[in-house]
PDB file of C-alpha atoms in Angstrom:
ATOM      1  CA  PHE A  29      93.006  55.837  47.236  1.00  0.00           C
ATOM      2  CA  VAL A  30      95.997  53.709  46.957  1.00  0.00           C
ATOM      3  CA  TYR A  31      95.039  52.632  43.539  1.00  0.00           C
ATOM      4  CA  ALA A  32      94.355  56.381  42.534  1.00  0.00           C
ATOM      5  CA  VAL A  33      97.784  57.546  43.934  1.00  0.00           C
ATOM      6  CA  VAL A  34      99.598  54.805  42.283  1.00  0.00           C
ATOM      7  CA  SER A  35      97.942  55.534  39.113  1.00  0.00           C
ATOM      8  CA  LYS A  36      98.905  59.372  39.433  1.00  0.00           C
ATOM      9  CA  LEU A  37     102.402  58.663  40.379  1.00  0.00           C
ATOM     10  CA  LEU A  38     103.147  56.094  37.690  1.00  0.00           C
ATOM     11  CA  ALA A  39     101.903  58.524  34.987  1.00  0.00           C
ATOM     12  CA  PHE A  40     102.804  61.818  36.794  1.00  0.00           C
ATOM     13  CA  ASP A  41     103.391  63.727  33.648  1.00  0.00           C
ATOM     14  CA  ILE A  42     100.090  62.910  32.139  1.00  0.00           C
ATOM     15  CA  PHE A  43      98.300  63.664  35.440  1.00  0.00           C
ATOM     16  CA  SER A  44     100.036  67.134  35.553  1.00  0.00           C
ATOM     17  CA  ILE A  45      98.934  67.920  31.901  1.00  0.00           C
ATOM     18  CA  GLN A  46      95.478  66.654  32.614  1.00  0.00           C
ATOM     19  CA  MET A  47      95.261  68.716  35.852  1.00  0.00           C
ATOM     20  CA  GLY A  48      96.474  71.817  33.894  1.00  0.00           C
ATOM     21  CA  ARG A  49      93.452  71.464  31.664  1.00  0.00           C
ATOM     22  CA  GLN A  50      90.802  71.416  34.410  1.00  0.00           C
ATOM     23  CA  PRO A  51      88.317  74.394  34.523  1.00  0.00           C
ATOM     24  CA  PHE A  52      90.021  76.083  37.422  1.00  0.00           C
ATOM     25  CA  PRO A  53      92.604  78.607  37.583  1.00  0.00           C
ATOM     26  CA  HIS A  54      96.272  77.437  36.829  1.00  0.00           C
ATOM     27  CA  TRP A  55      97.569  78.045  40.312  1.00  0.00           C
ATOM     28  CA  VAL A  56      94.772  75.733  41.829  1.00  0.00           C
ATOM     29  CA  ALA A  57      95.895  72.892  39.298  1.00  0.00           C
ATOM     30  CA  THR A  58      99.542  73.323  40.541  1.00  0.00           C
ATOM     31  CA  VAL A  59      98.527  73.016  44.036  1.00  0.00           C
ATOM     32  CA  LEU A  60      96.308  69.972  43.454  1.00  0.00           C
ATOM     33  CA  ILE A  61      99.041  68.290  41.356  1.00  0.00           C
ATOM     34  CA  PHE A  62     100.972  67.697  44.769  1.00  0.00           C
ATOM     35  CA  LEU A  63      98.181  67.972  47.209  1.00  0.00           C
ATOM     36  CA  LEU A  64      95.841  65.165  45.797  1.00  0.00           C
ATOM     37  CA  PRO A  65      98.529  62.474  45.652  1.00  0.00           C
ATOM     38  CA  GLY A  66      99.847  63.579  49.204  1.00  0.00           C
ATOM     39  CA  ALA A  67      96.391  63.483  50.578  1.00  0.00           C
ATOM     40  CA  GLU A  68      95.263  60.112  49.059  1.00  0.00           C
ATOM     41  CA  LEU A  69      98.565  58.506  50.389  1.00  0.00           C
ATOM     42  CA  THR A  70      98.187  59.975  53.893  1.00  0.00           C
ATOM     43  CA  ALA A  71      94.552  58.971  54.004  1.00  0.00           C
ATOM     44  CA  ALA A  72      95.474  55.353  53.048  1.00  0.00           C
ATOM     45  CA  ILE A  73      98.224  55.206  55.647  1.00  0.00           C
ATOM     46  CA  LEU A  74      96.139  56.656  58.308  1.00  0.00           C
ATOM     47  CA  LEU A  75      93.509  54.090  57.783  1.00  0.00           C
ATOM     48  CA  LEU A  76      96.306  51.333  58.678  1.00  0.00           C
ATOM     49  CA  PHE A  77      96.563  51.991  62.295  1.00  0.00           C
ATOM     50  CA  ARG A  78      93.719  51.967  64.932  1.00  0.00           C
ATOM     51  CA  ARG A  79      95.173  55.138  66.702  1.00  0.00           C
ATOM     52  CA  THR A  80      94.754  57.067  63.218  1.00  0.00           C
ATOM     53  CA  LEU A  81      91.636  55.465  61.835  1.00  0.00           C
ATOM     54  CA  LEU A  82      89.591  58.159  62.549  1.00  0.00           C
ATOM     55  CA  ALA A  83      91.502  60.843  60.933  1.00  0.00           C
ATOM     56  CA  GLY A  84      91.906  58.526  57.852  1.00  0.00           C
ATOM     57  CA  LEU A  85      88.221  58.047  57.609  1.00  0.00           C
ATOM     58  CA  GLN A  86      87.516  61.952  58.310  1.00  0.00           C
ATOM     59  CA  ILE A  87      90.048  62.532  55.100  1.00  0.00           C
ATOM     60  CA  CYS A  88      88.549  59.857  52.900  1.00  0.00           C
ATOM     61  CA  VAL A  89      84.997  61.438  53.529  1.00  0.00           C
ATOM     62  CA  SER A  90      85.909  64.962  52.668  1.00  0.00           C
ATOM     63  CA  MET A  91      87.816  64.215  49.645  1.00  0.00           C
ATOM     64  CA  LEU A  92      84.922  62.080  48.530  1.00  0.00           C
ATOM     65  CA  ILE A  93      82.668  64.820  49.362  1.00  0.00           C
ATOM     66  CA  LEU A  94      84.779  67.191  47.240  1.00  0.00           C
ATOM     67  CA  PHE A  95      85.375  64.877  44.353  1.00  0.00           C
ATOM     68  CA  THR A  96      81.558  63.829  44.159  1.00  0.00           C
ATOM     69  CA  GLY A  97      80.664  67.482  44.192  1.00  0.00           C
ATOM     70  CA  TYR A  98      83.189  68.200  41.430  1.00  0.00           C
ATOM     71  CA  ILE A  99      81.600  65.386  39.421  1.00  0.00           C
ATOM     72  CA  ALA A 100      77.956  66.564  40.153  1.00  0.00           C
ATOM     73  CA  LEU A 101      78.919  70.007  38.888  1.00  0.00           C
ATOM     74  CA  ILE A 102      80.291  68.361  35.769  1.00  0.00           C
ATOM     75  CA  LYS A 103      77.047  66.235  35.122  1.00  0.00           C
ATOM     76  CA  LEU A 104      75.176  69.671  35.661  1.00  0.00           C
ATOM     77  CA  HIS A 105      77.315  71.231  33.040  1.00  0.00           C
ATOM     78  CA  PHE A 106      78.646  73.961  35.389  1.00  0.00           C
ATOM     79  CA  TRP A 107      81.794  74.050  32.882  1.00  0.00           C
ATOM     80  CA  ALA A 108      81.895  73.921  29.242  1.00  0.00           C
ATOM     81  CA  HIS A 109      84.801  71.726  29.263  1.00  0.00           C
ATOM     82  CA  THR A 110      86.044  69.119  31.881  1.00  0.00           C
ATOM     83  CA  PRO A 111      88.653  66.777  31.103  1.00  0.00           C
ATOM     84  CA  CYS A 112      89.022  63.735  33.388  1.00  0.00           C
ATOM     85  CA  SER A 113      92.627  63.463  35.232  1.00  0.00           C
ATOM     86  CA  CYS A 114      91.899  60.110  36.567  1.00  0.00           C
ATOM     87  CA  GLY A 115      94.372  57.452  35.957  1.00  0.00           C
ATOM     88  CA  GLY A 116      93.886  53.686  35.219  1.00  0.00           C
ATOM     89  CA  ILE A 117      90.504  52.193  34.818  1.00  0.00           C
ATOM     90  CA  LEU A 118      88.749  55.259  36.411  1.00  0.00           C
ATOM     91  CA  GLY A 119      89.990  57.311  33.385  1.00  0.00           C
ATOM     92  CA  SER A 120      88.130  55.016  30.805  1.00  0.00           C
ATOM     93  CA  MET A 121      84.737  55.357  33.015  1.00  0.00           C
ATOM     94  CA  GLY A 122      82.149  57.987  31.876  1.00  0.00           C
ATOM     95  CA  TRP A 123      81.133  60.897  34.404  1.00  0.00           C
ATOM     96  CA  THR A 124      77.700  59.045  35.351  1.00  0.00           C
ATOM     97  CA  GLU A 125      79.730  55.674  36.242  1.00  0.00           C
ATOM     98  CA  HIS A 126      82.191  57.800  38.098  1.00  0.00           C
ATOM     99  CA  LEU A 127      79.517  59.747  40.033  1.00  0.00           C
ATOM    100  CA  LEU A 128      77.898  56.278  40.917  1.00  0.00           C
ATOM    101  CA  LEU A 129      81.192  54.802  41.983  1.00  0.00           C
ATOM    102  CA  ASN A 130      82.047  57.971  44.270  1.00  0.00           C
ATOM    103  CA  CYS A 131      78.704  57.769  45.765  1.00  0.00           C
ATOM    104  CA  CYS A 132      79.068  54.147  46.697  1.00  0.00           C
ATOM    105  CA  PHE A 133      82.367  54.922  48.216  1.00  0.00           C
ATOM    106  CA  LEU A 134      81.021  57.791  50.088  1.00  0.00           C
ATOM    107  CA  VAL A 135      78.096  55.736  51.566  1.00  0.00           C
ATOM    108  CA  LEU A 136      80.831  52.961  52.431  1.00  0.00           C
ATOM    109  CA  ASN A 137      83.080  55.524  54.199  1.00  0.00           C
ATOM    110  CA  VAL A 138      79.936  57.242  56.165  1.00  0.00           C
ATOM    111  CA  ILE A 139      78.998  53.606  57.198  1.00  0.00           C
ATOM    112  CA  ALA A 140      82.670  52.990  58.435  1.00  0.00           C
ATOM    113  CA  LEU A 141      82.423  56.318  60.410  1.00  0.00           C
ATOM    114  CA  HIS A 142      79.188  55.334  61.893  1.00  0.00           C
ATOM    115  CA  ILE A 143      80.646  51.943  62.973  1.00  0.00           C
ATOM    116  CA  TYR A 144      83.826  53.571  64.373  1.00  0.00           C
ATOM    117  CA  PHE A 145      81.827  55.961  66.648  1.00  0.00           C
ATOM    118  CA  LYS A 146      79.364  53.027  67.593  1.00  0.00           C
ATOM    119  CA  GLU A 147      82.387  50.728  68.671  1.00  0.00           C
ATOM    120  CA  ASN A 148      84.026  53.454  70.380  1.00  0.00           C
ATOM    121  CA  GLN A 149      81.067  54.668  72.477  1.00  0.00           C
ATOM    122  CA  LYS A 150      80.736  50.999  73.714  1.00  0.00           C
ATOM    123  CA  GLY A 151      84.085  51.204  75.011  1.00  0.00           C
ATOM    124  CA  GLY A 152      83.747  54.429  76.739  1.00  0.00           C
ATOM    125  CA  SER A 153      86.443  56.051  74.686  1.00  0.00           C
ATOM    126  CA  ARG A 154      86.256  57.944  71.425  1.00  0.00           C
ATOM    127  CA  ASN A 155      89.971  57.493  70.522  1.00  0.00           C
ATOM    128  CA  PRO A 156      91.228  53.906  71.351  1.00  0.00           C
TER     129      PRO A 156
END
């Protein structure tokens, strides 16, 4: 998510234009232009500290579920036109590659959540 947020912020004008071309209402795009980088940065920061690790993992899993679902709908041709608003190397990937990458990251995040709960169950505390 750090890579994604840096890519968006370095090319914020391009990111904003691409979000405006997405197949959802303009007001949704306007909200997402600010919400996505903020959520990605927040998740990355939360992952840095043991006390906020669970919240960071939960935000990551939630965003990955939403992003992966969106890409799955694209692959199912739910919308006629779906431009990619991803920056950097992600913008050069096709939808199939992007879906596979997201699925891999989603699986890794679910594994991290499982490890988190397993480790905290041993210590007798859910939130160290």
